[in-house]
Amino acid sequence: MAKNTLSFVCQNCGAAYNRWQGKCESCGEWNTLAEEDTAGSVPVSIRSKRKGRTFALESLAGKSPDAPRLSSGMTELDRVTGGGFVRGSVLLVGGDPGIGKSTLLTQATSMMARAGHRIVYISGEEAVAQVRLRAERLGLSDAPVQLAAETSVEDIVSTLSEGAVPRLIVIDSIQTMWTDTVESAPGTVTQVRASAQALIRFAKKTGAAIILVGHVTKDGQIAGPRVVEHMVDAVLSFEGEGSQQFRILRAVKNRFGPTDEIGVFEMTGLGLREVTNPSELFLSERDLGTPGTAVFAGIEGTRPVLVELQALVAPTSLGTPRRAVVGWDQSRLSMVLAVLEAHCGVKLSGHDVYLNVAGGLRINEPAADMAAAAALVSSLVNAQLPTDAVYFGEISLSGVIRPVAQTPARLKEAVKLGFKRAVLPESARGEASGDAGLTLDAVGSLTTLVAEIAARGSRRGEQNAPAEKNATPARFRRGEG
């Protein structure tokens, strides 16, 4: 018999230690080490005597057929997966509790089952009656989806191997599954890894697509070892704020499609509704008369998205001003503030700065630099930006506005939504010259943009004062706090 080997495994990253300690040296988390039995089911002396089998080697120049895809019936979900589910692929879907993961998968599996495919939904957290209640609330109780409440991986594989192979299998969730090959408790790193391996082997052998639902930690990361994310073919993140009805499905990893596409949904009383035009949704409640707001023309994958950036700059009585940002990179905001103060004379050391991306969307591209800077200066000088203008451009450390990719797509989306003006980098004017009905305001440096906004603010706040030759107010110039 194999001797039991006990070790302490981090439940956050999967690192193993010989003794317990309060902090994991690999990921830096506290109180995440749990005692687990890491002995294999087969003794080492027996495993070492097994002879390997030979297998055929193929040429790199051979032709491979395109992977057939299975449409989910939901356009936004197919967009994120790259056109549908690939046969034999395994997807990991993560998201905060209550964000709508089970609702999304219930709707997708019901549509696919109605199309004539064999779909199996296995829940390890809910009973069959609870899943039926959700389907009834969504109006999908008549869909021929096969349900089960089971947590044993061996029983699941044995049941699914009988009869026709399912086209899609949903495991909700992988943290509740357990296998006889290891002796750890369900939910531990060892069990999650072993259960995922068994399900992936079944998917590759039979050609069935499998969706694994994963829990997330307090930091928003999918719980369990990071090795599970490397084992699966795609990792999808379902994001959203509890106070917002918008939900964003984002591909973090995808072996069969792009990783920068997003799917936008709206949570309603009848489930998730697909949003075909996210720009119109994000700008639906826009306040046109408030300083400190700018519309950013961004790109998410191949889809242009227009979203509002909101900024608030207020004097502070604290020794260290606050810098808070929601939906954007904190370090990116710090860089923009440093460029504004170093090259434009905008003194923000005595002000609290707050920046928010409206609608719950998270922006990752640097093209939002110019829109953020315009919103910040607009809030500081209390000047309203043009309501029919969009902004995009990357700010370099020297204050120069750098061009960004897919300028025509951004402008086309702006024209579609009724915008009349676009503030863009100077070097992108030639690329965007063909857009009719849109006035292009090319900006070469951040100083020019700040001077234009500051002049508008001075005219509004100092109507009786004579105009200065230098559009930048005196309080912005170097040496005059």
Short mmCIF file of N, CA and C in Angstrom, two decimals, residues 313-323 348-354:
data_model
loop_
_atom_site.label_atom_id
_atom_site.label_comp_id
_atom_site.label_asym_id
_atom_site.label_seq_id
_atom_site.Cartn_x
_atom_site.Cartn_y
_atom_site.Cartn_z
N VAL A 313 -12.93 66.84 -9.68
CA VAL A 313 -11.72 67.40 -9.07
C VAL A 313 -12.17 68.42 -8.04
N ALA A 314 -11.86 68.17 -6.77
CA ALA A 314 -12.34 69.03 -5.69
C ALA A 314 -11.18 69.34 -4.75
N PRO A 315 -11.15 70.56 -4.20
CA PRO A 315 -10.09 70.89 -3.22
C PRO A 315 -10.15 69.97 -2.02
N THR A 316 -8.98 69.70 -1.46
CA THR A 316 -8.89 68.79 -0.33
C THR A 316 -8.26 69.49 0.86
N SER A 317 -8.66 69.02 2.04
CA SER A 317 -8.05 69.52 3.27
C SER A 317 -7.08 68.52 3.87
N LEU A 318 -6.86 67.41 3.16
CA LEU A 318 -5.96 66.37 3.64
C LEU A 318 -4.53 66.65 3.21
N GLY A 319 -3.60 66.09 3.95
CA GLY A 319 -2.20 66.25 3.56
C GLY A 319 -1.87 65.52 2.28
N THR A 320 -2.48 64.37 2.08
CA THR A 320 -2.29 63.59 0.86
C THR A 320 -3.61 63.51 0.11
N PRO A 321 -3.73 64.09 -1.07
CA PRO A 321 -5.00 64.07 -1.80
C PRO A 321 -5.39 62.65 -2.18
N ARG A 322 -6.68 62.44 -2.30
CA ARG A 322 -7.20 61.13 -2.69
C ARG A 322 -7.19 60.99 -4.20
N ARG A 323 -6.92 59.77 -4.66
CA ARG A 323 -6.97 59.42 -6.08
C ARG A 323 -7.78 58.14 -6.20
N LEU A 348 -2.62 69.92 -9.49
CA LEU A 348 -3.62 69.07 -8.87
C LEU A 348 -3.17 68.50 -7.54
N SER A 349 -2.04 68.98 -7.02
CA SER A 349 -1.53 68.44 -5.76
C SER A 349 -2.39 68.80 -4.57
N GLY A 350 -3.24 69.82 -4.70
CA GLY A 350 -4.12 70.20 -3.61
C GLY A 350 -5.57 69.83 -3.86
N HIS A 351 -5.82 68.87 -4.74
CA HIS A 351 -7.18 68.48 -5.09
C HIS A 351 -7.34 66.97 -5.01
N ASP A 352 -8.52 66.56 -4.57
CA ASP A 352 -8.91 65.15 -4.68
C ASP A 352 -9.40 64.89 -6.10
N VAL A 353 -9.05 63.72 -6.63
CA VAL A 353 -9.40 63.38 -8.01
C VAL A 353 -10.18 62.07 -7.99
N TYR A 354 -11.35 62.09 -8.62
CA TYR A 354 -12.20 60.90 -8.75
C TYR A 354 -12.52 60.72 -10.23
#
